């Protein structure tokens, strides 16, 4: 994965890595691909740390006749893009949406389309952020109401996943995602618990369940 063309940024993202080593490795595989009529695909993880480098990374891949592929980074929160405030997502969208690329060959066209698909994803995340922020009334609810909203969200998703399977033992019931979450939340005071639940509600239920399991 090539996540930056800048030494400092790359080594901050890929802790304990050496930028010179990755560039040397990429050059080796480029040379191997050219000599053996192979195609080297460049994988990129778009994150908060490198989002403004994406156009240059696409151009780098195209200049070297490589298709580019974007991974979706959901966690950790300090790296992912999807959970940013709507104002920041709109800023990113406007910056990426005005980028232009050459389309002189099939690889360049393919990479442009891949980039445009990611821009569309940013717009979708922006729309979701706006919708969530417009529900700020959640903060005015009592703690019990917000907790219930979270448990209902998880329960509905869990029921969908389990397809009606019944838990048989008390131990199984005790280890459900909802019970695990209730136990974890009890460690916090009411004020902190309310803020934590509000943040958890931003995540897709499937991600919450995977984390708890």
Coordinates of N, CA and C in Angstrom, one line a residue:
X1 N 0.8 -1.2 0.0 CA 0.0 0.0 0.0 C 0.9 1.2 0.0
X2 N 0.6 2.1 -0.9 CA 1.4 3.4 -1.0 C 0.4 4.5 -0.6
X3 N 0.6 5.0 0.6 CA -0.3 6.0 1.2 C 0.1 7.4 1.2
X4 N 1.3 7.6 0.7 CA 1.8 9.0 0.6 C 3.1 9.0 -0.3
X5 N 3.3 10.1 -1.0 CA 4.5 10.3 -1.7 C 5.5 11.2 -1.0
X6 N 5.1 11.6 0.3 CA 5.9 12.4 1.1 C 6.5 11.5 2.3
X7 N 7.8 11.6 2.5 CA 8.5 10.8 3.4 C 7.9 10.9 4.8
X8 N 7.7 12.1 5.3 CA 7.2 12.4 6.7 C 5.8 11.8 6.8
X9 N 4.9 12.1 5.9 CA 3.5 11.6 6.0 C 3.5 10.1 5.9
X10 N 4.2 9.5 5.0 CA 4.2 8.1 4.9 C 4.7 7.4 6.1
X11 N 5.7 7.9 6.7 CA 6.3 7.2 7.9 C 5.4 7.5 9.2
X12 N 4.6 8.6 9.1 CA 3.7 8.8 10.2 C 2.5 7.9 10.1
X13 N 2.1 7.5 8.9 CA 1.0 6.6 8.7 C 1.5 5.2 9.0
X14 N 2.6 4.8 8.3 CA 3.1 3.4 8.4 C 4.3 3.5 9.5
X15 N 3.9 3.4 10.7 CA 4.8 3.5 11.8 C 5.9 2.4 11.7
X16 N 7.2 2.8 11.9 CA 8.3 2.0 11.9 C 8.7 1.6 10.5
X17 N 8.1 2.2 9.5 CA 8.5 1.9 8.1 C 9.5 2.9 7.6
X18 N 10.1 2.6 6.5 CA 11.1 3.5 5.9 C 10.6 3.9 4.5
X19 N 10.4 5.2 4.2 CA 9.9 5.6 2.9 C 10.9 5.2 1.8
X20 N 12.2 5.3 2.0 CA 13.1 4.9 1.0 C 12.9 3.4 0.6
X21 N 12.6 2.6 1.6 CA 12.4 1.1 1.4 C 11.2 0.9 0.5
X22 N 10.1 1.6 0.8 CA 8.9 1.3 0.0 C 9.1 1.8 -1.5
X23 N 9.8 3.0 -1.6 CA 10.0 3.4 -3.0 C 10.9 2.5 -3.8
X24 N 11.9 2.0 -3.0 CA 12.8 1.0 -3.7 C 12.1 -0.3 -4.1
X25 N 11.2 -0.7 -3.2 CA 10.4 -1.9 -3.5 C 9.5 -1.7 -4.7
X26 N 8.8 -0.6 -4.7 CA 7.9 -0.3 -5.8 C 8.7 -0.2 -7.1
X27 N 9.8 0.4 -7.1 CA 10.6 0.5 -8.3 C 11.0 -0.9 -8.8
X28 N 11.3 -1.7 -7.9 CA 11.7 -3.1 -8.2 C 10.6 -3.8 -8.9
X29 N 9.4 -3.7 -8.4 CA 8.2 -4.4 -9.0 C 7.8 -3.7 -10.3
X30 N 8.0 -2.4 -10.4 CA 7.7 -1.8 -11.7 C 8.6 -2.3 -12.7
X31 N 9.9 -2.5 -12.4 CA 10.9 -3.0 -13.4 C 10.5 -4.4 -13.7
X32 N 10.2 -5.2 -12.7 CA 9.8 -6.6 -12.9 C 8.6 -6.7 -13.8
X33 N 7.6 -5.9 -13.5 CA 6.3 -5.9 -14.3 C 6.6 -5.6 -15.8
X34 N 7.4 -4.5 -16.0 CA 7.7 -4.1 -17.4 C 8.4 -5.3 -18.1
X35 N 9.4 -5.9 -17.5 CA 10.1 -7.0 -18.1 C 9.3 -8.2 -18.4
X36 N 8.3 -8.5 -17.6 CA 7.5 -9.7 -17.7 C 6.1 -9.5 -18.1
X37 N 5.8 -8.3 -18.7 CA 4.5 -8.0 -19.2 C 3.4 -8.2 -18.1
X38 N 3.7 -7.7 -17.0 CA 2.7 -7.8 -15.9 C 2.2 -6.4 -15.5
X39 N 1.1 -6.3 -14.7 CA 0.6 -5.0 -14.3 C 0.7 -4.9 -12.8
X40 N 1.3 -3.8 -12.3 CA 1.4 -3.6 -10.9 C 0.3 -2.7 -10.4
X41 N -0.5 -3.1 -9.5 CA -1.6 -2.3 -9.0 C -1.2 -1.6 -7.7
X42 N -1.5 -0.3 -7.7 CA -1.1 0.5 -6.5 C -2.4 0.6 -5.6
X43 N -2.2 0.2 -4.3 CA -3.3 0.3 -3.4 C -3.1 1.5 -2.4
X44 N -4.1 2.2 -2.2 CA -4.0 3.4 -1.4 C -5.1 3.4 -0.3
X45 N -4.7 3.8 0.9 CA -5.7 3.9 2.0 C -6.0 5.4 2.3
X46 N -7.1 5.9 1.7 CA -7.4 7.4 1.9 C -7.7 7.6 3.4
X47 N -7.0 8.6 4.0 CA -7.2 8.9 5.4 C -7.1 10.4 5.6
X48 N -7.4 10.8 6.8 CA -7.3 12.3 7.1 C -5.9 12.8 6.9
X49 N -4.9 11.9 7.1 CA -3.5 12.3 7.0 C -3.1 12.5 5.6
X50 N -3.7 11.9 4.6 CA -3.2 11.9 3.3 C -4.2 12.3 2.2
X51 N -5.4 12.7 2.7 CA -6.5 13.0 1.7 C -6.2 14.0 0.6
X52 N -5.4 15.0 1.0 CA -5.0 16.0 0.0 C -4.0 15.5 -1.0
X53 N -3.4 14.4 -0.8 CA -2.4 13.8 -1.7 C -3.0 12.8 -2.7
X54 N -4.3 12.5 -2.5 CA -4.9 11.5 -3.4 C -4.8 11.8 -4.9
X55 N -5.0 13.1 -5.3 CA -4.8 13.4 -6.8 C -3.4 13.1 -7.2
X56 N -2.4 13.4 -6.4 CA -1.0 13.1 -6.8 C -0.7 11.6 -6.8
X57 N -1.3 10.9 -5.9 CA -1.1 9.4 -5.9 C -1.7 8.8 -7.2
X58 N -2.9 9.3 -7.6 CA -3.5 8.8 -8.8 C -2.7 9.1 -10.0
X59 N -2.1 10.3 -10.1 CA -1.3 10.7 -11.2 C 0.0 9.9 -11.2
X60 N 0.6 9.6 -10.0 CA 1.8 8.8 -9.9 C 1.5 7.4 -10.5
X61 N 0.4 6.8 -10.1 CA 0.0 5.5 -10.6 C -0.2 5.5 -12.1
X62 N -0.9 6.5 -12.6 CA -1.1 6.6 -14.0 C 0.2 6.8 -14.8
X63 N 1.0 7.6 -14.3 CA 2.3 7.9 -15.0 C 3.2 6.6 -15.1
X64 N 2.9 5.7 -14.2 CA 3.7 4.4 -14.2 C 2.8 3.2 -14.7
X65 N 1.7 3.6 -15.4 CA 0.9 2.6 -16.0 C 0.3 1.6 -15.0
X66 N 0.0 2.0 -13.8 CA -0.6 1.2 -12.8 C -2.0 1.6 -12.5
X67 N -2.9 0.6 -12.4 CA -4.3 0.9 -11.9 C -4.2 1.2 -10.4
X68 N -5.0 2.1 -9.9 CA -5.0 2.5 -8.5 C -6.3 1.9 -7.9
X69 N -6.1 1.5 -6.6 CA -7.3 0.9 -5.9 C -7.3 1.6 -4.5
X70 N -8.5 2.1 -4.1 CA -8.7 2.8 -2.8 C -9.4 1.8 -1.8
X71 N -8.7 1.6 -0.7 CA -9.3 0.9 0.4 C -10.2 1.8 1.2
X72 N -11.2 1.3 1.8 CA -12.1 2.1 2.7 C -11.6 1.9 4.1
X73 N -11.2 3.0 4.7 CA -10.7 3.0 6.1 C -11.8 3.4 7.0
X74 N -12.2 2.4 7.8 CA -13.3 2.7 8.8 C -12.8 3.0 10.2
X75 N -11.7 2.4 10.6 CA -11.1 2.6 11.9 C -9.6 2.7 11.7
X76 N -8.8 3.3 12.6 CA -9.3 4.0 13.8 C -9.9 5.4 13.5
X77 N -10.8 5.9 14.4 CA -11.5 7.2 14.1 C -10.6 8.3 13.8
X78 N -9.4 8.4 14.3 CA -8.5 9.5 14.1 C -7.9 9.5 12.7
X79 N -8.1 8.4 12.0 CA -7.6 8.3 10.6 C -8.7 8.3 9.6
X80 N -9.8 7.7 9.9 CA -10.9 7.6 8.9 C -11.5 8.9 8.5
X81 N -12.1 8.9 7.4 CA -12.7 10.1 6.8 C -14.2 10.2 7.0
X82 N -14.9 9.0 7.0 CA -16.3 9.0 7.0 C -17.0 9.6 8.2
X83 N -16.2 9.6 9.3 CA -16.8 10.2 10.6 C -16.5 11.6 10.8
X84 N -15.9 12.3 9.8 CA -15.6 13.7 10.0 C -16.9 14.6 10.0
X85 N -16.8 15.8 10.6 CA -18.0 16.7 10.5 C -18.3 17.0 9.1
X86 N -19.6 17.4 8.9 CA -20.0 17.7 7.5 C -19.2 18.9 6.9
X87 N -18.8 19.9 7.7 CA -18.1 21.0 7.2 C -16.8 20.5 6.6
X88 N -16.1 19.6 7.3 CA -14.8 19.1 6.8 C -15.0 18.2 5.6
X89 N -16.0 17.4 5.6 CA -16.3 16.5 4.4 C -16.6 17.3 3.2
X90 N -17.3 18.4 3.4 CA -17.6 19.3 2.2 C -16.4 19.9 1.7
X91 N -15.5 20.3 2.6 CA -14.2 20.9 2.2 C -13.4 19.9 1.3
X92 N -13.3 18.7 1.8 CA -12.6 17.6 1.1 C -13.3 17.3 -0.3
X93 N -14.6 17.3 -0.3 CA -15.3 17.0 -1.5 C -15.1 18.1 -2.5
X94 N -15.1 19.3 -2.1 CA -14.9 20.4 -3.1 C -13.5 20.4 -3.6
X95 N -12.5 20.1 -2.8 CA -11.1 20.0 -3.2 C -10.9 18.9 -4.3
X96 N -11.4 17.7 -3.9 CA -11.3 16.5 -4.8 C -12.1 16.7 -6.1
X97 N -13.2 17.2 -6.0 CA -14.1 17.3 -7.1 C -13.6 18.2 -8.2
X98 N -12.7 19.1 -7.9 CA -12.2 20.0 -9.0 C -10.9 19.5 -9.6
X99 N -10.5 18.3 -9.2 CA -9.2 17.8 -9.8 C -9.5 17.3 -11.2
X100 N -8.5 17.5 -12.0 CA -8.5 17.0 -13.4 C -7.4 16.0 -13.7
X101 N -7.7 15.1 -14.6 CA -6.7 14.0 -14.9 C -6.7 13.8 -16.4
X102 N -5.5 13.4 -16.9 CA -5.4 13.0 -18.3 C -6.1 11.6 -18.5
X103 N -6.7 11.5 -19.7 CA -7.3 10.2 -20.0 C -6.9 9.7 -21.4
X104 N -5.5 9.7 -21.6 CA -5.0 9.4 -22.9 C -5.0 7.9 -23.2
X105 N -5.1 7.1 -22.1 CA -5.1 5.6 -22.3 C -6.0 5.0 -21.3
X106 N -6.1 3.7 -21.5 CA -7.1 2.9 -20.7 C -6.8 3.0 -19.2
X107 N -5.5 3.0 -18.8 CA -5.2 3.0 -17.3 C -5.5 4.4 -16.8
X108 N -5.2 5.4 -17.5 CA -5.6 6.8 -17.0 C -7.1 7.0 -16.9
X109 N -7.8 6.5 -17.8 CA -9.3 6.5 -17.7 C -9.8 5.7 -16.5
X110 N -9.3 4.5 -16.4 CA -9.7 3.7 -15.3 C -9.4 4.4 -13.9
X111 N -8.2 5.0 -13.8 CA -7.9 5.6 -12.5 C -8.7 6.9 -12.3
X112 N -9.0 7.6 -13.3 CA -9.9 8.7 -13.2 C -11.3 8.3 -12.7
X113 N -11.8 7.2 -13.2 CA -13.1 6.7 -12.8 C -13.1 6.2 -11.3
X114 N -12.0 5.6 -11.0 CA -11.8 5.1 -9.6 C -11.8 6.3 -8.6
X115 N -11.1 7.3 -9.0 CA -11.0 8.6 -8.2 C -12.4 9.2 -8.1
X116 N -13.1 9.3 -9.2 CA -14.5 9.9 -9.2 C -15.4 9.1 -8.4
X117 N -15.3 7.8 -8.4 CA -16.2 6.9 -7.5 C -15.9 7.2 -6.0
X118 N -14.6 7.5 -5.7 CA -14.3 7.9 -4.3 C -14.9 9.2 -3.9
X119 N -14.9 10.1 -4.9 CA -15.4 11.5 -4.7 C -16.9 11.3 -4.4
X120 N -17.6 10.5 -5.1 CA -19.0 10.2 -4.9 C -19.2 9.6 -3.5
X121 N -18.3 8.8 -3.0 CA -18.4 8.2 -1.7 C -18.3 9.3 -0.6
X122 N -17.4 10.3 -0.9 CA -17.2 11.4 0.0 C -18.5 12.2 0.1
X123 N -19.2 12.4 -1.0 CA -20.4 13.2 -1.0 C -21.5 12.4 -0.2
X124 N -21.5 11.1 -0.3 CA -22.5 10.3 0.4 C -22.2 10.4 1.9
X125 N -21.0 10.4 2.3 CA -20.6 10.5 3.7 C -21.0 11.9 4.2
X126 N -20.8 12.9 3.4 CA -21.2 14.3 3.7 C -22.7 14.4 4.0
X127 N -23.5 13.7 3.1 CA -25.0 13.8 3.3 C -25.4 13.1 4.6
X128 N -24.7 12.0 4.9 CA -25.0 11.2 6.1 C -24.6 12.1 7.3
X129 N -23.5 12.8 7.2 CA -23.1 13.6 8.4 C -24.1 14.8 8.6
X130 N -24.5 15.4 7.5 CA -25.5 16.5 7.6 C -26.8 15.9 8.3
X131 N -27.3 14.8 7.8 CA -28.5 14.2 8.4 C -28.3 13.9 9.9
X132 N -27.1 13.4 10.3 CA -26.9 13.1 11.7 C -26.8 14.3 12.5
X133 N -26.1 15.4 12.0 CA -26.0 16.6 12.8 C -27.3 17.3 12.9
X134 N -28.2 17.1 11.9 CA -29.5 17.7 12.1 C -30.4 17.1 13.1
X135 N -29.9 15.9 13.6 CA -30.6 15.2 14.7 C -29.9 15.6 16.1
X136 N -29.4 16.8 16.2 CA -28.7 17.2 17.4 C -29.6 17.2 18.6
X137 N -30.9 17.1 18.4 CA -31.9 17.0 19.5 C -31.6 15.8 20.4
X138 N -30.8 14.8 19.9 CA -30.4 13.7 20.7 C -29.7 14.1 22.0
X139 N -28.9 15.2 21.9 CA -28.2 15.7 23.0 C -29.2 16.2 24.1
X140 N -30.4 16.6 23.7 CA -31.3 17.2 24.7 C -32.1 16.1 25.4
X141 N -32.0 14.9 24.9 CA -32.8 13.8 25.5 C -32.1 13.4 26.8
X142 N -32.9 12.7 27.6 CA -32.4 12.2 28.8 C -31.5 11.0 28.5
X143 N -30.6 10.7 29.4 CA -29.7 9.6 29.2 C -30.4 8.3 28.9
X144 N -31.5 8.0 29.6 CA -32.2 6.7 29.4 C -32.7 6.6 28.0
X145 N -33.2 7.7 27.4 CA -33.7 7.7 26.1 C -32.6 7.4 25.1
X146 N -31.5 8.1 25.3 CA -30.4 7.9 24.3 C -29.8 6.4 24.4
X147 N -29.7 5.9 25.6 CA -29.3 4.5 25.8 C -30.3 3.6 25.1
X148 N -31.5 3.9 25.2 CA -32.6 3.0 24.6 C -32.4 3.1 23.0
X149 N -32.2 4.3 22.5 CA -32.0 4.4 21.1 C -30.8 3.5 20.6
X150 N -29.7 3.5 21.4 CA -28.6 2.7 21.0 C -28.9 1.2 21.1
X151 N -29.5 0.8 22.1 CA -29.8 -0.6 22.3 C -30.8 -1.1 21.2
X152 N -31.8 -0.3 20.9 CA -32.7 -0.7 19.8 C -32.0 -0.8 18.5
X153 N -31.1 0.1 18.2 CA -30.3 0.0 17.0 C -29.5 -1.3 16.9
X154 N -28.8 -1.6 18.0 CA -28.1 -2.9 18.0 C -29.0 -4.1 18.0
X155 N -30.1 -4.1 18.7 CA -31.0 -5.2 18.8 C -31.5 -5.5 17.4
X156 N -32.0 -4.5 16.7 CA -32.6 -4.7 15.4 C -31.5 -5.3 14.4
X157 N -30.3 -4.8 14.5 CA -29.3 -5.4 13.6 C -28.9 -6.8 14.0
X158 N -28.9 -7.1 15.4 CA -28.6 -8.4 15.9 C -29.6 -9.4 15.4
X159 N -30.9 -9.0 15.5 CA -32.0 -9.9 15.1 C -31.9 -10.2 13.7
X160 N -31.5 -9.2 12.9 CA -31.4 -9.4 11.4 C -30.3 -10.4 11.1
X161 N -29.1 -10.3 11.9 CA -28.0 -11.2 11.6 C -28.3 -12.6 12.1
X162 N -29.0 -12.7 13.3 CA -29.2 -14.1 13.9 C -30.3 -14.8 13.2
X163 N -31.2 -14.1 12.4 CA -32.3 -14.7 11.7 C -33.2 -15.5 12.6
X164 N -33.4 -15.0 13.8 CA -34.4 -15.6 14.7 C -33.8 -16.7 15.5
X165 N -32.5 -16.9 15.5 CA -32.0 -18.0 16.4 C -32.1 -17.6 17.8
X166 N -32.5 -18.5 18.7 CA -32.7 -18.3 20.1 C -31.5 -18.6 20.9
X167 N -31.1 -17.8 21.9 CA -30.1 -18.1 22.8 C -30.5 -19.1 23.8
X168 N -29.8 -20.1 24.1 CA -30.2 -21.2 24.9 C -29.8 -21.1 26.4
X169 N -28.7 -20.6 26.6 CA -28.2 -20.6 28.0 C -28.1 -19.2 28.6
X170 N -28.0 -19.1 29.9 CA -27.9 -17.8 30.6 C -26.5 -17.2 30.2
X171 N -25.5 -18.0 30.0 CA -24.2 -17.5 29.6 C -24.2 -16.9 28.3
X172 N -24.9 -17.5 27.3 CA -25.1 -16.9 26.0 C -25.8 -15.6 26.1
X173 N -26.9 -15.5 26.9 CA -27.6 -14.3 27.0 C -26.8 -13.2 27.6
X174 N -26.0 -13.6 28.6 CA -25.1 -12.6 29.3 C -24.1 -12.0 28.3
X175 N -23.7 -12.7 27.3 CA -22.6 -12.3 26.4 C -23.1 -11.7 25.1
X176 N -24.4 -11.3 25.1 CA -24.9 -10.6 23.9 C -24.3 -9.2 23.8
X177 N -24.2 -8.7 22.6 CA -23.6 -7.3 22.4 C -24.2 -6.3 23.3
X178 N -25.5 -6.3 23.5 CA -26.2 -5.3 24.3 C -25.7 -5.4 25.7
X179 N -25.7 -6.6 26.3 CA -25.3 -6.7 27.7 C -23.8 -6.4 27.9
X180 N -23.0 -6.7 26.9 CA -21.6 -6.3 27.0 C -21.4 -4.8 27.0
X181 N -22.2 -4.1 26.2 CA -22.2 -2.7 26.1 C -22.7 -2.0 27.4
X182 N -23.8 -2.6 28.0 CA -24.3 -2.1 29.2 C -23.3 -2.2 30.3
X183 N -22.6 -3.3 30.4 CA -21.5 -3.4 31.4 C -20.4 -2.4 31.3
X184 N -20.0 -2.2 30.0 CA -18.9 -1.3 29.7 C -19.3 0.2 30.1
X185 N -20.6 0.5 29.8 CA -21.0 1.9 30.0 C -21.2 2.2 31.5
X186 N -21.4 1.2 32.3 CA -21.6 1.4 33.7 C -20.3 2.0 34.4
X187 N -19.2 1.9 33.7 CA -17.9 2.3 34.2 C -17.8 3.9 34.2
X188 N -18.7 4.5 33.4 CA -18.6 6.0 33.3 C -19.7 6.7 34.0
X189 N -19.4 7.9 34.4 CA -20.5 8.8 35.0 C -21.5 9.1 34.0
X190 N -22.6 9.7 34.5 CA -23.8 9.9 33.6 C -23.4 10.9 32.5
X191 N -22.7 12.0 32.8 CA -22.3 13.0 31.8 C -21.5 12.3 30.7
X192 N -20.4 11.6 31.1 CA -19.5 11.0 30.1 C -20.3 9.9 29.3
X193 N -21.1 9.1 30.0 CA -21.9 8.1 29.3 C -22.7 8.6 28.2
X194 N -23.3 9.8 28.5 CA -24.2 10.4 27.4 C -23.4 10.8 26.2
X195 N -22.2 11.4 26.4 CA -21.4 11.8 25.3 C -20.8 10.6 24.5
X196 N -20.5 9.5 25.3 CA -19.9 8.3 24.6 C -21.0 7.6 23.8
X197 N -22.2 7.5 24.3 CA -23.3 6.9 23.6 C -23.6 7.7 22.3
X198 N -23.6 9.0 22.4 CA -23.8 9.9 21.3 C -22.8 9.6 20.2
X199 N -21.6 9.4 20.5 CA -20.5 9.1 19.5 C -20.7 7.7 18.9
X200 N -21.1 6.7 19.8 CA -21.3 5.4 19.3 C -22.4 5.3 18.3
X201 N -23.4 6.1 18.5 CA -24.6 6.1 17.6 C -24.2 6.5 16.2
X202 N -23.1 7.2 16.0 CA -22.6 7.5 14.6 C -22.2 6.3 13.8
X203 N -21.8 5.2 14.5 CA -21.2 4.1 13.8 C -22.3 3.2 13.3
X204 N -22.1 2.5 12.2 CA -23.1 1.5 11.7 C -23.2 0.4 12.7
X205 N -24.4 -0.1 12.9 CA -24.6 -1.2 14.0 C -23.8 -2.4 13.8
X206 N -23.5 -2.8 12.5 CA -22.7 -4.0 12.3 C -21.3 -3.8 12.8
X207 N -20.8 -2.5 12.7 CA -19.4 -2.3 13.2 C -19.4 -2.3 14.7
X208 N -20.5 -1.8 15.4 CA -20.6 -1.9 16.8 C -20.6 -3.3 17.3
X209 N -21.4 -4.1 16.7 CA -21.5 -5.5 17.0 C -20.2 -6.3 16.9
X210 N -19.5 -6.0 15.7 CA -18.2 -6.7 15.5 C -17.2 -6.4 16.6
X211 N -17.2 -5.1 17.0 CA -16.3 -4.7 18.0 C -16.6 -5.3 19.3
X212 N -17.9 -5.4 19.7 CA -18.3 -6.0 21.0 C -18.0 -7.5 21.0
X213 N -18.1 -8.1 19.9 CA -17.9 -9.6 19.8 C -16.5 -10.0 19.7

